[in-house]
Tab-separated table of C-alpha atoms in Angstrom:
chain	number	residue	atom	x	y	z
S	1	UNK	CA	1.158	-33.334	-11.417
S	2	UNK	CA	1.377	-32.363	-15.308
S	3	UNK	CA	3.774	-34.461	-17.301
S	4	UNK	CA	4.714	-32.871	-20.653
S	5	UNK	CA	7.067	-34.528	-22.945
S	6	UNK	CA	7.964	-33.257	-26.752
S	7	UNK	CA	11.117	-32.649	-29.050
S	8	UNK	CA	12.354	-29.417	-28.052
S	9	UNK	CA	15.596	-27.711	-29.847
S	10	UNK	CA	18.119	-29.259	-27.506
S	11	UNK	CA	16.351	-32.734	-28.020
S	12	UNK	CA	14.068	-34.780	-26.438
S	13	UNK	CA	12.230	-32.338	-23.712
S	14	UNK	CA	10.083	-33.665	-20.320
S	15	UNK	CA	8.454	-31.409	-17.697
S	16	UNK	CA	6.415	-32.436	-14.777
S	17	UNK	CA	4.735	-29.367	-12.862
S	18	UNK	CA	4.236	-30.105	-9.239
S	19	UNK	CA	4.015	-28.038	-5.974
S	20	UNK	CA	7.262	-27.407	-5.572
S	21	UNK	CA	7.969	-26.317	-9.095
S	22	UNK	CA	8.715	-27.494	-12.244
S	23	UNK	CA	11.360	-30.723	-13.073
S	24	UNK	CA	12.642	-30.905	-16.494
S	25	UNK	CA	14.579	-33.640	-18.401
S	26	UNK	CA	16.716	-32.464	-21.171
S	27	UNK	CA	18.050	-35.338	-23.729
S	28	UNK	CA	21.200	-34.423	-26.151
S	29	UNK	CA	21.400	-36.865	-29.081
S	30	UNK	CA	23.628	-34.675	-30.791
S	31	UNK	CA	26.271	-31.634	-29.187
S	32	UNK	CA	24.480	-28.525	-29.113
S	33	UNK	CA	24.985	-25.534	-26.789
S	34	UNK	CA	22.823	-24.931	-23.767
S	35	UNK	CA	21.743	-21.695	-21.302
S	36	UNK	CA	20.907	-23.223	-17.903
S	37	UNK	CA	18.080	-21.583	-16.414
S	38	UNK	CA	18.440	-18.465	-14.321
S	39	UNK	CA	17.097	-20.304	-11.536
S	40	UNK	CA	19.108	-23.601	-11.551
S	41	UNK	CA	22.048	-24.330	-9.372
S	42	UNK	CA	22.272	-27.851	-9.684
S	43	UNK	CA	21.616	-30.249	-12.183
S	44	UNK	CA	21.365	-34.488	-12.140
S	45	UNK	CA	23.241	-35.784	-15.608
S	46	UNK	CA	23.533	-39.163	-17.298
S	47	UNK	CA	27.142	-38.664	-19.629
S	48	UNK	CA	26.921	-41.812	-22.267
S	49	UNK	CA	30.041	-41.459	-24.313
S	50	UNK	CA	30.589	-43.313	-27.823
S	51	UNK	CA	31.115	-47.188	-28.588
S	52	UNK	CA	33.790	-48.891	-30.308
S	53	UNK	CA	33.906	-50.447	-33.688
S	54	UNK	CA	34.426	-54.081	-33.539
S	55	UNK	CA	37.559	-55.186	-35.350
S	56	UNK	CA	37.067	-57.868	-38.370
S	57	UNK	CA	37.695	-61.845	-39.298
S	58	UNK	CA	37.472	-63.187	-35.679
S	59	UNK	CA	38.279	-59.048	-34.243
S	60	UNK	CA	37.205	-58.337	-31.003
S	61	UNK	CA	33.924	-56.927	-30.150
S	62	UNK	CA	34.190	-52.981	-29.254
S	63	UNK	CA	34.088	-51.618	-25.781
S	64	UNK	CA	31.043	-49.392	-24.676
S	65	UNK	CA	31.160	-45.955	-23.836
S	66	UNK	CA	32.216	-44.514	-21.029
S	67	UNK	CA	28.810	-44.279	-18.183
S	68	UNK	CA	28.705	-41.762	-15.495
S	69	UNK	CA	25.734	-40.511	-13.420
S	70	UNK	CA	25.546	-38.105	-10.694
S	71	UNK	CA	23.271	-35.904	-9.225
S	72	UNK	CA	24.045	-32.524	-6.943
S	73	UNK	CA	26.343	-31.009	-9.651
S	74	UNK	CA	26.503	-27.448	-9.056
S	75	UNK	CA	25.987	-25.289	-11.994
S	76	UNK	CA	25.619	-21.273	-12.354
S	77	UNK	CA	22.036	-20.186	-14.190
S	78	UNK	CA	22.082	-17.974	-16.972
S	79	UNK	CA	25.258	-19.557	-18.234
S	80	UNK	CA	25.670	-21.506	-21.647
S	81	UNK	CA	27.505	-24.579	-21.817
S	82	UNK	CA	28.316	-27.020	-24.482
S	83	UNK	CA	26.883	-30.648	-24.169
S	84	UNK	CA	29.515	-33.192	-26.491
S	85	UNK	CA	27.735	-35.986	-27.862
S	86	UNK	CA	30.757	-38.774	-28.680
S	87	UNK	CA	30.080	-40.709	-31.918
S	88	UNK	CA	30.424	-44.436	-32.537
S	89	UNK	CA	33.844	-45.795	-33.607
S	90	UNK	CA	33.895	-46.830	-36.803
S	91	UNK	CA	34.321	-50.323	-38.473
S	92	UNK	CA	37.577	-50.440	-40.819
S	93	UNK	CA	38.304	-52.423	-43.393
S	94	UNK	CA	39.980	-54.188	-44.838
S	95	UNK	CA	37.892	-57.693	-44.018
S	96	UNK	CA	41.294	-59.527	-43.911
S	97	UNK	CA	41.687	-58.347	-39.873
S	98	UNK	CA	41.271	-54.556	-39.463
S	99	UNK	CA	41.125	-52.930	-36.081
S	100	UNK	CA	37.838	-50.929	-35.094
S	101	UNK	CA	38.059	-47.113	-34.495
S	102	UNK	CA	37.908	-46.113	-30.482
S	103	UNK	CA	34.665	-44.201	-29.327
S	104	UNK	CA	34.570	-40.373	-28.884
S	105	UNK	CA	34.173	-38.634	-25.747
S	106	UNK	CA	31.014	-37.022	-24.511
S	107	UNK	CA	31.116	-33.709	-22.215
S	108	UNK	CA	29.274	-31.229	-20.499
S	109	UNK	CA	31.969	-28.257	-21.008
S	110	UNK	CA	33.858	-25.554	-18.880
S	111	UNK	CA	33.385	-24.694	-15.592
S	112	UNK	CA	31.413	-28.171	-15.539
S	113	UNK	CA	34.219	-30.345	-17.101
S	114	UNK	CA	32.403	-33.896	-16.965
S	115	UNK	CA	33.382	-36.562	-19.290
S	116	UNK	CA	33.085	-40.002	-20.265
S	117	UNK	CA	35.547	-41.383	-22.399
S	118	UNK	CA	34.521	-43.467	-25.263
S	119	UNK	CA	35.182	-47.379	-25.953
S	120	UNK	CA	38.474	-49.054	-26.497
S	121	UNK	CA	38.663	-50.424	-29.960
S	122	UNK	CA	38.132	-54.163	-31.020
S	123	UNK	CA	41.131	-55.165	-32.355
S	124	UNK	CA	40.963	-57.057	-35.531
S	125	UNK	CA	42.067	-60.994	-36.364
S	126	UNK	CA	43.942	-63.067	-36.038
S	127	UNK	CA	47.123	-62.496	-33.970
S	128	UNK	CA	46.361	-59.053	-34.333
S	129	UNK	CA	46.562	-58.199	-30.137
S	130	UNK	CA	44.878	-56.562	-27.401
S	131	UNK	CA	42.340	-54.466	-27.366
S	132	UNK	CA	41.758	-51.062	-27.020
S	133	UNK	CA	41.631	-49.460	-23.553
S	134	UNK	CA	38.521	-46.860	-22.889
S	135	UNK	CA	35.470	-45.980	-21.113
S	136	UNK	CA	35.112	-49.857	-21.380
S	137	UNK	CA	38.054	-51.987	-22.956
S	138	UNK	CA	37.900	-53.812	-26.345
S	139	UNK	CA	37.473	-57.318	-26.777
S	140	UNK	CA	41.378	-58.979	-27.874
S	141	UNK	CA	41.851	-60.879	-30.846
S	142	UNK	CA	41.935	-64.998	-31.701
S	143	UNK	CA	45.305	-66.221	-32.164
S	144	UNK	CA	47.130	-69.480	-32.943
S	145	UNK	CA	49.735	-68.754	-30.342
S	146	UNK	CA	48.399	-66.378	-27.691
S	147	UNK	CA	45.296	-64.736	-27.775
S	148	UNK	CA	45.599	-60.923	-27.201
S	149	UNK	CA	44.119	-58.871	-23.811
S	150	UNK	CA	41.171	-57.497	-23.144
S	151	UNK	CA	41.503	-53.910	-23.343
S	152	UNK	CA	41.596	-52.123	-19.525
S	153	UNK	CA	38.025	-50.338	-18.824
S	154	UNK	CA	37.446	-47.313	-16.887
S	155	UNK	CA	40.250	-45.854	-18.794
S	156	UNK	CA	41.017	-42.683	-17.390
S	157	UNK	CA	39.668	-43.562	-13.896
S	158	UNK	CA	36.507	-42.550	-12.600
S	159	UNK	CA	34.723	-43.272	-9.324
S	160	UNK	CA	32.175	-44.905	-9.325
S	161	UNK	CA	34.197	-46.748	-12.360
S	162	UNK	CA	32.852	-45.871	-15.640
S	163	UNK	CA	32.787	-49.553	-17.506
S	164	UNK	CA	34.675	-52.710	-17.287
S	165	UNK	CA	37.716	-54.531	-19.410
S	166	UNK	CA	37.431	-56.359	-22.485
S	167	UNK	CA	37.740	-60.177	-22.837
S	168	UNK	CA	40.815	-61.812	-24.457
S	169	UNK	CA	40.881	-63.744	-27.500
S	170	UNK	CA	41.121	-67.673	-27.740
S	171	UNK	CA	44.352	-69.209	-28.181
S	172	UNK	CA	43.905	-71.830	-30.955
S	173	UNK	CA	47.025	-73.622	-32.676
S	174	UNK	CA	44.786	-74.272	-35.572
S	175	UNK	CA	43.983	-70.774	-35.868
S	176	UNK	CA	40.225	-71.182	-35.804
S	177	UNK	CA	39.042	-70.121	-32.312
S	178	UNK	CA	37.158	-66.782	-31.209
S	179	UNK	CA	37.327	-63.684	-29.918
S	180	UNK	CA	37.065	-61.588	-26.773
S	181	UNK	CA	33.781	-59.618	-26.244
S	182	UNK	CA	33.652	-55.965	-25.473
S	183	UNK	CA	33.761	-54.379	-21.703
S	184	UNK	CA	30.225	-52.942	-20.863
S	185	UNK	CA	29.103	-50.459	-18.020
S	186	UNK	CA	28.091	-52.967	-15.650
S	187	UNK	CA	30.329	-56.104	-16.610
S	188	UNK	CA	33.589	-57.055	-18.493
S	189	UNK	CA	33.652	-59.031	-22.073
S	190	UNK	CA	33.685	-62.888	-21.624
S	191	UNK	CA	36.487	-64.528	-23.170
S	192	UNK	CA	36.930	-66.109	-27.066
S	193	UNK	CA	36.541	-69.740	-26.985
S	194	UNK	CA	39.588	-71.244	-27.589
S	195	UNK	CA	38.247	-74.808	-28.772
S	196	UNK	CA	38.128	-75.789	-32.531
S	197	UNK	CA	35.516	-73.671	-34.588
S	198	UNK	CA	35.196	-71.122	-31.561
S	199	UNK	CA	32.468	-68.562	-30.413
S	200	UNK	CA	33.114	-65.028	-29.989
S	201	UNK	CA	32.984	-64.102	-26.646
S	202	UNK	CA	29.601	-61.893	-25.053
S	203	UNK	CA	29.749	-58.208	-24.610
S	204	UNK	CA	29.339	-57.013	-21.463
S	205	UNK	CA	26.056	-56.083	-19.987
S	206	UNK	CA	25.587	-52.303	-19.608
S	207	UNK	CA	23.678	-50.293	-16.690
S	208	UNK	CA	20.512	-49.264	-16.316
S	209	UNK	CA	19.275	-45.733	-15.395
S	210	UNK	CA	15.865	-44.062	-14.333
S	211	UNK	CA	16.867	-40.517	-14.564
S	212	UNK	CA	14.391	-39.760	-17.833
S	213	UNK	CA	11.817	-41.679	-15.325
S	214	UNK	CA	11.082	-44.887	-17.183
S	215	UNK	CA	14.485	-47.491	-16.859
S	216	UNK	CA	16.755	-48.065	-20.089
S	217	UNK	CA	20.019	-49.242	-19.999
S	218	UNK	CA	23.214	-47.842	-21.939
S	219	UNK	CA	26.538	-48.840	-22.713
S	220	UNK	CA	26.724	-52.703	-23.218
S	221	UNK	CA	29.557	-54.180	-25.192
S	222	UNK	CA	29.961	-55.413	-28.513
S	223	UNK	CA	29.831	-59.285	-29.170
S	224	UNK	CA	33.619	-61.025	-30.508
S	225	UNK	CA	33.660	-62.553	-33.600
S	226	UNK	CA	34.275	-66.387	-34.223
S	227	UNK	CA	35.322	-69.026	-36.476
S	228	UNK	CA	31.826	-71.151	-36.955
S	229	UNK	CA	28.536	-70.265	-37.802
S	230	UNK	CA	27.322	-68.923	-34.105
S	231	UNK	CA	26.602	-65.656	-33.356
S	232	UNK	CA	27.603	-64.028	-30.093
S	233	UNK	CA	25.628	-61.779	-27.907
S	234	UNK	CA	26.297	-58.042	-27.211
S	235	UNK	CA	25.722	-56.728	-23.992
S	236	UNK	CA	22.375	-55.011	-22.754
S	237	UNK	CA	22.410	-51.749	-22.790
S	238	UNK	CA	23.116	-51.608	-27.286
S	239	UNK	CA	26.188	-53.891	-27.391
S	240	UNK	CA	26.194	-55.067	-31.280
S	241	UNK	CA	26.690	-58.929	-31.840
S	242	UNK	CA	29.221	-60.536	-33.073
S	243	UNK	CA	29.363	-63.032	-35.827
S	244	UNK	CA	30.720	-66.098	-37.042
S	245	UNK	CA	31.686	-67.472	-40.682
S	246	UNK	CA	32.149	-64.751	-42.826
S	247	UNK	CA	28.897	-62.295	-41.736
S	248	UNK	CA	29.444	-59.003	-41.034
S	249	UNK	CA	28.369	-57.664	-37.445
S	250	UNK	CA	25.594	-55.818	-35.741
S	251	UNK	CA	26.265	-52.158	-34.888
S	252	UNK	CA	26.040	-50.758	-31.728
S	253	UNK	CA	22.830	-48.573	-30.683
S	254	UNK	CA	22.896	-45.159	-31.650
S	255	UNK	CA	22.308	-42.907	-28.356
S	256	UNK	CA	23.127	-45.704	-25.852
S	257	UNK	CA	26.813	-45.924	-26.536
S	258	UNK	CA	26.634	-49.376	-27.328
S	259	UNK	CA	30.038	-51.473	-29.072
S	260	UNK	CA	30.038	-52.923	-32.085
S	261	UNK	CA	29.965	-56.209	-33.007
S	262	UNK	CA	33.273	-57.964	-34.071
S	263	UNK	CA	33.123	-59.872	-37.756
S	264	UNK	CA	33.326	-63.221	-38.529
S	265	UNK	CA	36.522	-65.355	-39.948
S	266	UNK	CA	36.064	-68.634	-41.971
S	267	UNK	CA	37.520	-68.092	-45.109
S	268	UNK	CA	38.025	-64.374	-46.548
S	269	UNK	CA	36.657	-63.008	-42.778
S	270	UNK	CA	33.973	-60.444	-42.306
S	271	UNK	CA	33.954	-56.884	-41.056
S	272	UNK	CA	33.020	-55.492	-37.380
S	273	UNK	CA	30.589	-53.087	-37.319
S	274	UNK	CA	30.629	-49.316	-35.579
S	275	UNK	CA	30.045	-48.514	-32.250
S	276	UNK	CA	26.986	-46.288	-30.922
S	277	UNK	CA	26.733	-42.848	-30.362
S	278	UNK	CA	26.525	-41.934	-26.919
S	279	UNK	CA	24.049	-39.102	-25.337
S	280	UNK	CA	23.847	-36.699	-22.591
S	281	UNK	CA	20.840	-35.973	-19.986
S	282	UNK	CA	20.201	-33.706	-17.698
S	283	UNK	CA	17.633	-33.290	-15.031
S	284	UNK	CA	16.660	-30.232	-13.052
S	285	UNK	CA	14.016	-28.391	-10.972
S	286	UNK	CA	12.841	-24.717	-11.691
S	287	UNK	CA	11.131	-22.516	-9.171
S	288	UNK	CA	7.416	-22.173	-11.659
């Protein structure tokens, strides 16, 4: 076998030659327009689609992108089709308790039609809400009174499901608990703590794939933000973490659809930061 790997137009570009013909592995990182070879009917495809921005002072982190793999997907050679790449969501201010920005779909257009829809925005603090339903749902906000929802994952539905809920914010009655992590592929947002000086909750962990050949995982949710100094984790797969005090958050990995981080909230509260980008890969097998 002959493994060659390189940056061809359409991206990142892997052949392997073997008896029974050639395999190739075709990595979008951006949308571009693609011909399928003549001799293709079917394709296997990893669709990553765009994070969430996390919201800011104690906002929730933002979801993860949509994930969906598949293999068997019948496609017609010598046709062009566009390949979507989602971008992140962004972070808005102001730092006083802004919502993030949802994700952006990724697609492999018409007669295809394969999406994954991108991650439901963290909403910003305190007593700001729930969180933003997607691919995978946004973390909720802190509040003194109720702490808002985790935004609802797999948002439109998908089988297998395309990512998880977000966690809900902390209740606190002295306003200075955390809030809910982002949804990720593989595993919902934890909570806020809802105890004086509160952590963020964790973003969820995202899913691994082995399509390119080596394992990576994509689509992990972005950390909440909380009221101390403590930092919360985002979830594998590029989920941004969350911060406390009044730090701004980590961003969410660009071409693995990771959340971003929610920001902090001590004082004047600190931004979230924007989701990932997601990406699109295909696999396939060619007669020579």
């Amino acid at each position: 076998m002959v493994l060659v790997t390189g940056f061809g137009k359409f991206g990142i570009l892997s052949q392997s030659a073997a008896a029974a013909g050639t395999i190739t592995i075709r990595t979008f990182n951006s949308t571009a327009d693609f011909t399928i070879p003549a001799d293709v009917d079917e394709i296997e495809y990893l669709i990553v689609a765009g994070g969430a921005g996390g919201g800011s002072n104690r906002g929730g982190g933002g979801g993860a992108g949509g994930f969906r793999i598949g293999t068997g997907q019948a496609v017609t050679g010598g046709d062009a089709y566009t390949f979507t790449i989602g971008a992140g969501g962004a972070a808005n201010g102001p730092r006083g308790g802004a919502s993030g920005a949802a994700g952006n779909n990724s697609s492999i257009g018409s007669p295809v039609s394969l999406a994954s829809a991108g991650g439901g925005l963290g909403k910003g603090g305190p007593n700001a809400g729930a969180g933003g339903n997607g691919g995978s749902g946004g973390g909720g906000a802190h509040s003194s009174s109720s702490g808002g929802a985790g935004g609802s994952g797999n948002t439109p539905s998908t089988s297998p499901s395309q990512g998880s809920d977000g966690g809900p914010g902390g209740t606190n009655g002295g306003n200075i608990g955390g809030a809910g992590g982002g949804g990720g592929a593989a595993a919902g947002g934890a909570a806020g703590s809802p105890g004086n000086n509160g952590v963020g909750g964790a973003g969820g962990n995202g899913t691994a794939s082995t399509i390119t050949g080596s394992s990576v995982t994509y689509a992990g949710g972005g950390g909440g933000g909380g009221f101390t100094s403590a930092d919360s984790a985002g979830g594998s797969g590029g989920g941004g973490a969350g911060t406390g005090d009044d730090d701004t958050a980590v961003a969410g990995t660009a071409n693995l659809g990771g959340g971003g981080g929610g920001g902090g909230g001590q004082s004047s509260g600190a931004l979230g930061n924007s989701g990932g980008s997601g990406v699109i890969i295909i696999k396939y097998r060619t007669a020579t």
